[in-house]
CSV table of C-alpha atoms and ligand atoms in Angstrom, one decimal:
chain,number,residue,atom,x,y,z
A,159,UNK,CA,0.0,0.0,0.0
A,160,UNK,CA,1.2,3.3,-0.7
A,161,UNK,CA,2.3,5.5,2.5
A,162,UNK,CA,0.4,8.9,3.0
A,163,UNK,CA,2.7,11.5,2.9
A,164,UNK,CA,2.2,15.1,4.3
A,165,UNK,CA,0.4,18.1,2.5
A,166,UNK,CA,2.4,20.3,-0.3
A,167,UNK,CA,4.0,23.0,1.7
A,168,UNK,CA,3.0,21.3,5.3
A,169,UNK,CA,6.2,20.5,7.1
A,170,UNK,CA,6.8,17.5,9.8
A,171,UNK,CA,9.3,19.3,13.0
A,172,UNK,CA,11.2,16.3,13.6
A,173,UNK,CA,12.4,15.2,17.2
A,174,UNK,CA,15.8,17.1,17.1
A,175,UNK,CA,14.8,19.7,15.3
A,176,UNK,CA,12.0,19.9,17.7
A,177,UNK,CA,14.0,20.1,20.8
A,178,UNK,CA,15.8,22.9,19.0
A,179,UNK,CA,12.1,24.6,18.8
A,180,UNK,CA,11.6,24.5,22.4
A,181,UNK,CA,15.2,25.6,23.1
A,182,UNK,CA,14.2,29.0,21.5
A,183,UNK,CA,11.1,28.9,22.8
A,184,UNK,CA,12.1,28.7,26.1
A,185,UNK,CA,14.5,31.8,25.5
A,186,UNK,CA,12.0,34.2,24.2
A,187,UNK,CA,9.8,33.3,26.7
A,188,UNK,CA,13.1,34.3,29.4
A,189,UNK,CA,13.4,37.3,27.8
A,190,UNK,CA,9.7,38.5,27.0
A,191,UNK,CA,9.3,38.3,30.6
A,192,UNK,CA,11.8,40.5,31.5
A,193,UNK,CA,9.5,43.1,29.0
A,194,UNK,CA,6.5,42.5,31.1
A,195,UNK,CA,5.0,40.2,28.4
A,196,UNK,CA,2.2,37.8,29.1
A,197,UNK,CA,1.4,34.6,26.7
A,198,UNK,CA,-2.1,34.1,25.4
A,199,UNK,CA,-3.2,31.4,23.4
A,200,UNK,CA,-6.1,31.8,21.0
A,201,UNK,CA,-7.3,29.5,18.1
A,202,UNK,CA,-6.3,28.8,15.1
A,203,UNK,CA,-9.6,28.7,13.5
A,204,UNK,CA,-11.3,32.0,13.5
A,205,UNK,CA,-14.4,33.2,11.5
A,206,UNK,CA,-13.2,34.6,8.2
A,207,UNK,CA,-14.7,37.8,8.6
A,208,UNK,CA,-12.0,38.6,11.2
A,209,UNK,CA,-9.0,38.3,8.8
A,210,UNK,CA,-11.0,40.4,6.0
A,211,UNK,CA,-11.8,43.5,8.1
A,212,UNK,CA,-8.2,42.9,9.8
A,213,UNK,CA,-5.5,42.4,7.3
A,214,UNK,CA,-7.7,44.4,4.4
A,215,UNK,CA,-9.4,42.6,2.2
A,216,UNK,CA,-7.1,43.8,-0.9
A,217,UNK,CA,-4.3,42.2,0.6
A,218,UNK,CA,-2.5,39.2,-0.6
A,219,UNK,CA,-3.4,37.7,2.2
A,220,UNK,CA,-7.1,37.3,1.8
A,221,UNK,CA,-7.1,37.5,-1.5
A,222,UNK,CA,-5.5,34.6,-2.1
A,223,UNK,CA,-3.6,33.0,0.7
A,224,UNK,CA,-6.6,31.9,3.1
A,225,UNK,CA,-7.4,28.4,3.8
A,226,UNK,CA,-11.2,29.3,4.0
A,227,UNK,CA,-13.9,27.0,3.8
A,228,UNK,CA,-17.5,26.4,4.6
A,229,UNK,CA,-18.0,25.3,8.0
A,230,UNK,CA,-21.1,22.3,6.5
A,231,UNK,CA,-22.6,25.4,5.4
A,232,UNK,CA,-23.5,27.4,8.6
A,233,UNK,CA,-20.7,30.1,8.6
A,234,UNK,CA,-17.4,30.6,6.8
A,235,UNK,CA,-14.2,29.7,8.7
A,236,UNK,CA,-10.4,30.8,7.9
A,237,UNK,CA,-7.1,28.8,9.5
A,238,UNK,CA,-5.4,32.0,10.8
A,239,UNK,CA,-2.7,33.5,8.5
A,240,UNK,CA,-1.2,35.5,11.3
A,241,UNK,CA,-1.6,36.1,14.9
A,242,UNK,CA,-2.7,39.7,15.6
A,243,UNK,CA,-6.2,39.9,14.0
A,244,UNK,CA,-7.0,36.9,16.9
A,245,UNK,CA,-4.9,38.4,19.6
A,246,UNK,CA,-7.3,41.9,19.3
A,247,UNK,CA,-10.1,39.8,19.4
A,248,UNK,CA,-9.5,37.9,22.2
A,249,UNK,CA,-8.4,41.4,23.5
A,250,UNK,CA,-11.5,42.7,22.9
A,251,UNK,CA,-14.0,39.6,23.4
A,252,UNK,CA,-12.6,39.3,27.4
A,253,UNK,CA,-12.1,43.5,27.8
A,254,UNK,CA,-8.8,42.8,28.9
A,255,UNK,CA,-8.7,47.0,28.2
A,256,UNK,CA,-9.9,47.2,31.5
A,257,UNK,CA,-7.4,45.8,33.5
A,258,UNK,CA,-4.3,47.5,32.1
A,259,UNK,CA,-3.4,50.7,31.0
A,260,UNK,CA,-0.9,49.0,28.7
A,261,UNK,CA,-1.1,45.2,28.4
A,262,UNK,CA,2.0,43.4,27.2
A,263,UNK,CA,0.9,40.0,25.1
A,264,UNK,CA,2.8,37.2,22.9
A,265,UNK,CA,1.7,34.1,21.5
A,266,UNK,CA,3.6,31.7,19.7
A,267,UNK,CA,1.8,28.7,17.0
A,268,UNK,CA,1.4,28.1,13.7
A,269,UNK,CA,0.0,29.8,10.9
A,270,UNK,CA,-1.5,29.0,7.7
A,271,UNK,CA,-1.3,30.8,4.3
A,272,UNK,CA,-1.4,29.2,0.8
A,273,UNK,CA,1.2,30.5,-0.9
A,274,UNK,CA,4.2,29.0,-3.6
A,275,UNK,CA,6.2,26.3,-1.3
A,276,UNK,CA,9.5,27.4,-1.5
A,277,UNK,CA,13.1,27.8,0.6
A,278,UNK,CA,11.9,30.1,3.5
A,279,UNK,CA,8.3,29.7,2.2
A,280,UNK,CA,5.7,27.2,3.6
A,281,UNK,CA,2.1,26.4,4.1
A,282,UNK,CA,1.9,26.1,7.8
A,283,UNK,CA,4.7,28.0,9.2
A,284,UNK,CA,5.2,29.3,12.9
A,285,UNK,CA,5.4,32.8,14.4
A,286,UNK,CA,6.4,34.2,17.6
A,287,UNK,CA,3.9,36.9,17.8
A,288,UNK,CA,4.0,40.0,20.2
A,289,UNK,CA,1.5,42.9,21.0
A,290,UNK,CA,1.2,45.7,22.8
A,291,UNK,CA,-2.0,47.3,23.4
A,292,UNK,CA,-3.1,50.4,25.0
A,293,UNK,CA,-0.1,53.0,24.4
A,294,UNK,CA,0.6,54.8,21.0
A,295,UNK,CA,3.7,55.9,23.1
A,296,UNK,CA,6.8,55.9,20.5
A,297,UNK,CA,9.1,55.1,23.2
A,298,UNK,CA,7.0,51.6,23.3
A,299,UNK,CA,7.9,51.1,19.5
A,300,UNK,CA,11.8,51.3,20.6
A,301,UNK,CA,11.7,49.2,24.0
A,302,UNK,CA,9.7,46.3,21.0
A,303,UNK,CA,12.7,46.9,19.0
A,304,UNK,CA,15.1,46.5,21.9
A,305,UNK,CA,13.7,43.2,23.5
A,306,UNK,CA,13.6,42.0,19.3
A,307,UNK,CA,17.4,43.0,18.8
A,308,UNK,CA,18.2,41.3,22.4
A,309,UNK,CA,16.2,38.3,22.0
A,310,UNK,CA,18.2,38.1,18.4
A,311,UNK,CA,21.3,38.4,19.9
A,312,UNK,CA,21.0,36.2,22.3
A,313,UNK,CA,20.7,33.6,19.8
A,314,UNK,CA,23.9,34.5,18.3
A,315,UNK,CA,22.4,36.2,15.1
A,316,UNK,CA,24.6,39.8,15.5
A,317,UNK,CA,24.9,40.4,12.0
A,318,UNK,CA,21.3,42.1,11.2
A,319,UNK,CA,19.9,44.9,9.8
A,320,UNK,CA,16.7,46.8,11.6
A,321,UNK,CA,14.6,48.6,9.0
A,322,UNK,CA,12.1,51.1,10.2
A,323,UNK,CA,9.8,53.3,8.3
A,324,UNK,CA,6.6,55.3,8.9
A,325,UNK,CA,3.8,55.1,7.1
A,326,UNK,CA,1.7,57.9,8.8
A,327,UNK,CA,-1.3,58.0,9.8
A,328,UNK,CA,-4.8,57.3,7.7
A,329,UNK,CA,-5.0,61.2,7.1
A,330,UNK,CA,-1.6,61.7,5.7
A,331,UNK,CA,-1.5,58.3,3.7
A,332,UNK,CA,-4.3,59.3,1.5
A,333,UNK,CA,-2.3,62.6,0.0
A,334,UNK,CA,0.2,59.6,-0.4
A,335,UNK,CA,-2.2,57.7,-2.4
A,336,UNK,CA,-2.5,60.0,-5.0
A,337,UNK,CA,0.9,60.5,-5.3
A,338,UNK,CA,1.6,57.2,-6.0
A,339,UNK,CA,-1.6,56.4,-8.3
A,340,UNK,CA,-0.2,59.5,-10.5
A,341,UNK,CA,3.9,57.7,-10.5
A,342,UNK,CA,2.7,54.9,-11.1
A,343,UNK,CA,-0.1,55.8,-14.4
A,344,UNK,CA,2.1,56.1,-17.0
A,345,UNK,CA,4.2,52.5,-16.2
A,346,UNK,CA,1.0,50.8,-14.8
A,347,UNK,CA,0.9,48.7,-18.5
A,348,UNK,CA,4.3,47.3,-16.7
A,349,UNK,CA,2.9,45.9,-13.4
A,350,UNK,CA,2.1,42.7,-12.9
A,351,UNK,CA,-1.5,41.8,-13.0
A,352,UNK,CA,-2.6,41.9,-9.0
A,353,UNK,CA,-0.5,45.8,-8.7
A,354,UNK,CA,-2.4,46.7,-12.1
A,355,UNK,CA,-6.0,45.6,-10.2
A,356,UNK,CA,-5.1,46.6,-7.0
A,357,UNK,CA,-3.9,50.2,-8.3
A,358,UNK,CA,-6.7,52.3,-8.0
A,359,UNK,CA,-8.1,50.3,-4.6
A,360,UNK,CA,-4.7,49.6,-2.7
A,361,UNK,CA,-1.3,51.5,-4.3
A,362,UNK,CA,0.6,51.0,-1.3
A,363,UNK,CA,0.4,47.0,-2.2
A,364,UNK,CA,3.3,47.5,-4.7
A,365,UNK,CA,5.9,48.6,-2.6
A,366,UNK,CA,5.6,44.8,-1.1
A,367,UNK,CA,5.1,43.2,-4.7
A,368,UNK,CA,7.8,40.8,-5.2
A,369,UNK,CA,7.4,41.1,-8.7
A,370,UNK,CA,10.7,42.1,-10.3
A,371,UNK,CA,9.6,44.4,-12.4
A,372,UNK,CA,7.3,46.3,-10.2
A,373,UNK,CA,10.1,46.1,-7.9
A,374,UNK,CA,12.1,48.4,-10.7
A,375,UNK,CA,9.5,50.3,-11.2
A,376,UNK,CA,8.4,51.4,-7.3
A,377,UNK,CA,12.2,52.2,-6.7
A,378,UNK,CA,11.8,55.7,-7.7
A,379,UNK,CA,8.3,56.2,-6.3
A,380,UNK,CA,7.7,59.4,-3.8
A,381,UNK,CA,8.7,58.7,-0.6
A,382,UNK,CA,6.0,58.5,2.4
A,383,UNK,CA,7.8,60.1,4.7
A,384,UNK,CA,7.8,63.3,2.8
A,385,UNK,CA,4.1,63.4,3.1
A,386,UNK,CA,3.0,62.2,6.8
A,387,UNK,CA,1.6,64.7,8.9
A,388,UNK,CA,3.0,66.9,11.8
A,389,UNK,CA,1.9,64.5,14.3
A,390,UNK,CA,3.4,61.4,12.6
A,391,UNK,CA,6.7,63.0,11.9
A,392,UNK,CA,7.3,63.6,15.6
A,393,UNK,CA,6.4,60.6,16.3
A,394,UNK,CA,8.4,58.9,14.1
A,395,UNK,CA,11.3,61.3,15.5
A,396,UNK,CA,11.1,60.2,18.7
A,397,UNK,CA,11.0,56.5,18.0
A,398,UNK,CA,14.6,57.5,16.1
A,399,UNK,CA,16.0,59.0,19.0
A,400,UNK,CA,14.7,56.5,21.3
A,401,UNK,CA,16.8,53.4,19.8
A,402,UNK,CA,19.8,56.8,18.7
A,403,UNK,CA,19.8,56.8,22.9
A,404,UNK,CA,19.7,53.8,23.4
A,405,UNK,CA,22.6,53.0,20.5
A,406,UNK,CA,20.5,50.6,18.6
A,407,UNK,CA,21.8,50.5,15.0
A,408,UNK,CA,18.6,50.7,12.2
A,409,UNK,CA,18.4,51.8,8.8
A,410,UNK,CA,15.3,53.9,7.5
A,411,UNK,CA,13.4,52.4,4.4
A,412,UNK,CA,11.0,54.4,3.0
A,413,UNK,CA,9.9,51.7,0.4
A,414,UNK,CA,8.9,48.9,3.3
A,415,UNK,CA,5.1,49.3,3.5
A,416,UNK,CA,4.6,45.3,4.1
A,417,UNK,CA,2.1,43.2,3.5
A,418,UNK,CA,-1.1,43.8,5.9
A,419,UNK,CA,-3.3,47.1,5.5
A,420,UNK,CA,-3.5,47.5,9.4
A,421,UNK,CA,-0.4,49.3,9.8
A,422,UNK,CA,0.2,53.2,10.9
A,423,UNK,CA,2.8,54.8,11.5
A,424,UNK,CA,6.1,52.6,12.6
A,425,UNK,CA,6.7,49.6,10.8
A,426,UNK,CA,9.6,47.6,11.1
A,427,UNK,CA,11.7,44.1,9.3
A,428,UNK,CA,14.3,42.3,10.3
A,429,UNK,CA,16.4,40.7,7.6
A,430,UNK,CA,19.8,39.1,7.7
A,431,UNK,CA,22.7,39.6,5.1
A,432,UNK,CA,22.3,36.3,3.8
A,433,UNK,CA,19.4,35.2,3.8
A,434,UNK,CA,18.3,37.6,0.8
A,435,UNK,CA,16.8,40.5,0.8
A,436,UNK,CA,12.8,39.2,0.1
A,437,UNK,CA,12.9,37.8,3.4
A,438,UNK,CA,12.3,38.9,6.4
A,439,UNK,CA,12.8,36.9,9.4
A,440,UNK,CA,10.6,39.2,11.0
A,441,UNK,CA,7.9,42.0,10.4
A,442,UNK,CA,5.9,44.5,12.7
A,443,UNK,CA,4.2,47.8,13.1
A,444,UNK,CA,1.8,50.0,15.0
A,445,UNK,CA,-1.6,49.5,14.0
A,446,UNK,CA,-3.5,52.2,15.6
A,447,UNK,CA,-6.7,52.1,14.2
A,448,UNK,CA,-7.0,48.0,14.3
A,449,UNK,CA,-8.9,47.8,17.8
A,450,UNK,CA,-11.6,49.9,16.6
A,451,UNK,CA,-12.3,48.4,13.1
A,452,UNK,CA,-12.6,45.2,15.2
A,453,UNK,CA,-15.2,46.6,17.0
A,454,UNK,CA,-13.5,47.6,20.1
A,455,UNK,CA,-12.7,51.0,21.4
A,456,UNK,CA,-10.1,53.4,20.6
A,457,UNK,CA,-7.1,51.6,21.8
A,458,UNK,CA,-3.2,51.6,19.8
A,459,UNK,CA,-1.0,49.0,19.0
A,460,UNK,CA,1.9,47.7,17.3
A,461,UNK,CA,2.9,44.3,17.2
A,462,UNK,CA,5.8,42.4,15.2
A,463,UNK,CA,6.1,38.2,14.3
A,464,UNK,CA,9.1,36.6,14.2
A,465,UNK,CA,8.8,33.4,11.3
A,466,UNK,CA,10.1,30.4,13.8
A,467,UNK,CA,11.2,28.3,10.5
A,468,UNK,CA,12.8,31.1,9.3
A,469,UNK,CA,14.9,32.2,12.6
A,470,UNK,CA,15.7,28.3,12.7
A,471,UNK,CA,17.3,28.5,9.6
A,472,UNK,CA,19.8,31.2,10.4
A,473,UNK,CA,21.0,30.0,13.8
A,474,UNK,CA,24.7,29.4,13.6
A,475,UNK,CA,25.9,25.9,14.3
A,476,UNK,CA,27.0,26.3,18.3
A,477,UNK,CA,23.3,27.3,18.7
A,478,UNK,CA,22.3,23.5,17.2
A,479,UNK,CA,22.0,21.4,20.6
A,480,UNK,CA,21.0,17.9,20.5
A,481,UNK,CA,18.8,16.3,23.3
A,482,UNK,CA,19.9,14.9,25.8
A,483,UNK,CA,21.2,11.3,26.5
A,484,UNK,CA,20.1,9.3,29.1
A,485,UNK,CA,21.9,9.3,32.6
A,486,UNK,CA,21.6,5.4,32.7
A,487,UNK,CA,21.3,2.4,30.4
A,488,UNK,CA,20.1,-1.0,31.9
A,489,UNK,CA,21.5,-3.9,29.8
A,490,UNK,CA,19.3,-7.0,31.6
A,491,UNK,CA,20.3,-10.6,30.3
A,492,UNK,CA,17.8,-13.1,30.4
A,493,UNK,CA,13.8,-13.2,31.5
A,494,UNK,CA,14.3,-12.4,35.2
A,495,UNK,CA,17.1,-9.9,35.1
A,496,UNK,CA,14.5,-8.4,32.6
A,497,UNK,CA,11.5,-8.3,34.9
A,498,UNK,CA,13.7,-6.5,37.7
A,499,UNK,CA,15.5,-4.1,35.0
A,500,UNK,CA,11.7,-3.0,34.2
A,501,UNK,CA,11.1,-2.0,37.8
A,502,UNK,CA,14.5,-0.4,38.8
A,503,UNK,CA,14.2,1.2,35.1
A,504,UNK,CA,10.9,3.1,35.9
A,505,UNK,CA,11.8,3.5,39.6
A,506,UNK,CA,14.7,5.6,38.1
A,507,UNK,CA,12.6,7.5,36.0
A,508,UNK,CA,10.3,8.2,38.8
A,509,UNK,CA,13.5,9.8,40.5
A,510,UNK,CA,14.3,12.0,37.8
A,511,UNK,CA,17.1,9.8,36.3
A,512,UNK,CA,16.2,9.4,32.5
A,513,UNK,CA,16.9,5.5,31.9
A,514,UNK,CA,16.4,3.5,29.3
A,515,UNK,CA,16.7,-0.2,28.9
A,516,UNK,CA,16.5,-2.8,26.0
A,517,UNK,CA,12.9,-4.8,25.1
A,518,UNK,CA,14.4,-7.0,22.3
A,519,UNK,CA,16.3,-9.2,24.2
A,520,UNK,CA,19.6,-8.4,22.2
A,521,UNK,CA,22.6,-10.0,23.3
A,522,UNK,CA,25.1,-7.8,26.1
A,523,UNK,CA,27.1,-6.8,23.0
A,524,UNK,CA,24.7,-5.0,21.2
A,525,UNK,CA,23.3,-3.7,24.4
A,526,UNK,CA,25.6,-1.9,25.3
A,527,UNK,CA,26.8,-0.8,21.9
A,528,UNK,CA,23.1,0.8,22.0
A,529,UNK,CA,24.0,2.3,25.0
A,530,UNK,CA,27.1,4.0,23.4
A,531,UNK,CA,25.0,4.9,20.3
A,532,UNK,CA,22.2,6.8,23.0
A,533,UNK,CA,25.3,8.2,24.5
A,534,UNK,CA,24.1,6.9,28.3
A,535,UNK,CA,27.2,7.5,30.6
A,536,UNK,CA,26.4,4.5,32.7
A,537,UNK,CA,25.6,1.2,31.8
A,538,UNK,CA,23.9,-1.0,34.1
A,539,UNK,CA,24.7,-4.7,33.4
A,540,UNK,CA,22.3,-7.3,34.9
A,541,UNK,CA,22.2,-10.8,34.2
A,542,UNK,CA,20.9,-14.1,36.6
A,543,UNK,CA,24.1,-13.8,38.6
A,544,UNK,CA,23.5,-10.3,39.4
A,545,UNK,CA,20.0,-10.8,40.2
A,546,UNK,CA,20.8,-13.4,42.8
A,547,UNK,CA,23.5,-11.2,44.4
A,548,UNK,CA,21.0,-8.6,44.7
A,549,UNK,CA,24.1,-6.4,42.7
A,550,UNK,CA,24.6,-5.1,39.5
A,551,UNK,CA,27.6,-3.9,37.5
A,552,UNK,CA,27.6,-0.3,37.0
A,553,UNK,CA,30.0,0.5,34.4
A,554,UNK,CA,31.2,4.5,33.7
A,555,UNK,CA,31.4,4.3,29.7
A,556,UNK,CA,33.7,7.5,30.2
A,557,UNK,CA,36.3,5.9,32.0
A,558,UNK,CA,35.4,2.2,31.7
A,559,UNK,CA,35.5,1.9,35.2
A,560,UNK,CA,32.8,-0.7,36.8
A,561,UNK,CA,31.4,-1.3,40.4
A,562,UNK,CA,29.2,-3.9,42.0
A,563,UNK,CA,26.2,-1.8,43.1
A,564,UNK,CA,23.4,-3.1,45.1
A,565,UNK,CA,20.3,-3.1,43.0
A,566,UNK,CA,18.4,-0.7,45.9
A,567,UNK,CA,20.9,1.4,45.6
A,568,UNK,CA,21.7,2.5,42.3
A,569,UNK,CA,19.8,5.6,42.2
A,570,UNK,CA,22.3,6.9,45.4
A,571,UNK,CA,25.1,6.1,43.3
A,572,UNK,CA,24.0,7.8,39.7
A,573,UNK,CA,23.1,10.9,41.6
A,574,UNK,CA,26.2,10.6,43.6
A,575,UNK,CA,28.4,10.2,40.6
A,576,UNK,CA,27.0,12.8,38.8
A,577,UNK,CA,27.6,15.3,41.6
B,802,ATP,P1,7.2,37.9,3.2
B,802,ATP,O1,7.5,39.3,2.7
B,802,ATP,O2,8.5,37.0,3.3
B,802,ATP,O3,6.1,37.2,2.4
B,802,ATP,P2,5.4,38.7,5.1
B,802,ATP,O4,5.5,40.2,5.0
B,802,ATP,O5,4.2,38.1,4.4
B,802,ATP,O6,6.7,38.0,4.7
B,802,ATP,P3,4.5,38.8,7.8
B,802,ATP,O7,3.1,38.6,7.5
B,802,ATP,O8,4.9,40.1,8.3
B,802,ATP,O9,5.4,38.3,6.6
B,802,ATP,O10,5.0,37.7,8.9
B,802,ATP,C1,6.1,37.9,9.7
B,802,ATP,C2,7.2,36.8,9.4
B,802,ATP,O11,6.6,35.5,9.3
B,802,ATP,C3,8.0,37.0,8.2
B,802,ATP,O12,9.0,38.0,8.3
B,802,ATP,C4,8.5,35.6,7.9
B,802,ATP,O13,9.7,35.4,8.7
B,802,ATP,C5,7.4,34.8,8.4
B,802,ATP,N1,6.6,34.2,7.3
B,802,ATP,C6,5.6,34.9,6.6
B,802,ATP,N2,5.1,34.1,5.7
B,802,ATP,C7,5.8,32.9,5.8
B,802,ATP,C8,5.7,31.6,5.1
B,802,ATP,N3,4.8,31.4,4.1
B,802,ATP,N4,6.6,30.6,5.4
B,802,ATP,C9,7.5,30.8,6.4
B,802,ATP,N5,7.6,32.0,7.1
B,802,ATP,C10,6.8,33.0,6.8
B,803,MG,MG1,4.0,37.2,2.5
């Protein structure tokens, strides 16, 4: 029969890798507390409606990376393609408004969009997401930034370039509008079909087009941040000086609009020298306005995600840990040796001594080769002579060293040794 294999552009995390995962997990989770960050976790299945008013519905996005379907007809349902529409909503749904002033979130869990499967690219892919709500403060856009850069150090990625832009407010990005429909008219024949479409509806979309050619073409498009307003300038000001005082190299790009309408004013990326300069490992901005098209009050934002596979991809080699081996291996010989490995085994587990032991009834050889091969420092050997001795022979594999251990004992003598 033919195996099953997984979906185009789905991707398996396999047991190494997967410790890895958690490894970075655990970090971020270290140093988002140290921000004053709190983890949420919200669904992955939201009502479509959500991610339309959220991310805009000319987006690329939702219009054509959803997984939406039918839900047997009652309602339409979309796999989330990114974390912040559901974090407001949960936001909102519970009032957590109420109990903060500002309020600190992250979340961190797959996300689906269907787009080409390629290096960097998937299907379901995994974000660290953080948000926070209640403060359109721009010394809040530079603390994000700091914790981002810090947690990126920390995994030994120094090399990086912080991009920051502003994309103003609504009121100054519609002057902005025209000024871009009217560069972009007479080379509009050039675009490729979704910037043509999306020209008269969404301009800003082809500042993010990957298309090379519209890519050519936007390069010499107006710059936004000779057009935001008063307020926006300042604040964009003091969100410069705020990482200038704080001596965090960026770089200002006024192309980088990305890819989700919700975003005002600050917007930031995150890319590393090589890894190619289409990918981010990681994207955010203020979204000022989202709360309130959500149906919530008037309450700012700004948010970034870091892409998990992404970030994996760029950690240098000494950051690659494997898991670890266990303390003990019991090689038993023989049916009754067996039955008292199986106890001491779990009684060792129990302890906090990861143990293993063999269930094939392989010969001591190829016991204790497996041993080596897990990497176990210790090596229990129990066979019927052992058994009626009430000792085994605990063997150091470092130092090929062996001792008669009673059997009631061994635990003592692993956490003694180990000391
Ligand atoms: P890109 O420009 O690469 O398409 P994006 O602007 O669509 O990225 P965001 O929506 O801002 O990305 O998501 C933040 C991060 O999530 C990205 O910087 C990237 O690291 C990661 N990401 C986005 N889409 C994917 C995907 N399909 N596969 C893997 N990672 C992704
Ligand atoms: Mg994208």
């Amino acid at each position: 029969m033919d195996a099953i294999t997984v979906v185009k552009g789905f991707k398996d995390i396999l047991p190494e890798e997967a410790f890895n995962w958690q490894r970075v997990e655990q970090f971020a989770r270290t140093i988002f507390a140290d921000f004053g960050f709190k983890e949420i976790r919200v669904p992955i299945l939201e009502k479509t409606e959500l991610f339309t008013r959220g991310i805009g519905d000319t987006t690329d996005i939702v219009e054509k990376e959803m997984y939406t379907f039918s839900d047997r007809g009652t309602e339409s349902l979309t796999l989330r393609p990114e974390a912040t529409a559901s974090v407001l909503r949960a936001y909102i749904e519970h009032n957590l408004f109420s109990q903060n002033a500002v309020l600190r979130l992250f979340t961190i869990g797959p996300m689906f969009r269907r787009e080409r499967p390629q290096k960097g690219r998937y299907r379901q892919f995994h974000q660290i997401d953080v948000e926070v709500l209640g403060s359109d403060d721009p010394r809040i856009d530079a603390e994000l930034m700091i914790m981002l850069v810090r947690f990126l150090n920390g995994l030994g990625l120094d090399n990086l370039n912080l991009d920051i832009n502003s994309l103003g407010c609504s009121a100054c990005r519609s002057t902005f509008r025209e000024k871009v429909i009217a560069f972009l008219k007479d080379t509009q024949d050039d675009l490729c079909e979704d910037c043509r479409r999306r020209l008269h509806t969404n301009p800003l979309r082809v500042f993010d087009c990957k298309n090379e050619t519209c890519g050519q073409i936007i390069k010499d498009a107006p710059s936004i941040l000779d057009f935001i307003c008063d307020d926006c300038r300042n604040h964009f000001e003091k969100v410069r000086s705020s990482l200038e005082s704080f001596e965090l190299p960026y770089r200002i790009n006024h192309r980088m609009v990305r890819g989700l309408d919700y975003y005002t004013r600050t917007t930031f990326e995150v890319t590393i020298p090589q890894m190619g300069s289409q990918n981010a490992v990681v994207g955010g901005g203020r979204y000022d306005g989202l709360v309130r098209d959500l149906g919530g009050p008037d309450i700012s934002g700004i948010g970034f995600a870091i892409g998990f596979e992404r970030l994996m991809a760029l950690l240098p080699p000494e950051q690659t840990a494997v898991p670890p081996a266990p303390a003990l291996f019991i090689a038993a010989l023989g049916n009754q040796a067996r039955e008292v490995a199986f106890r001491l085994c779990n009684r060792l587990r129990l302890k906090g001594i990861p143990t293993e032991m063999d269930y094939e009834g392989k010969s001591l050889k190829s016991q204790m080769k497996k041993a080596d091969k897990l990497g176990s420092r210790y090596v229990l050997i129990l066979g019927d002579r052992e058994i009626e001795t009430g000792q085994g022979e605990l063997r150091d594999m470092r130092s090929s060293t062996q001792q008669a251990v009673p059997l009631d004992q061994v635990e003592n003598h692993i956490i003694q040794l180990e000391k």
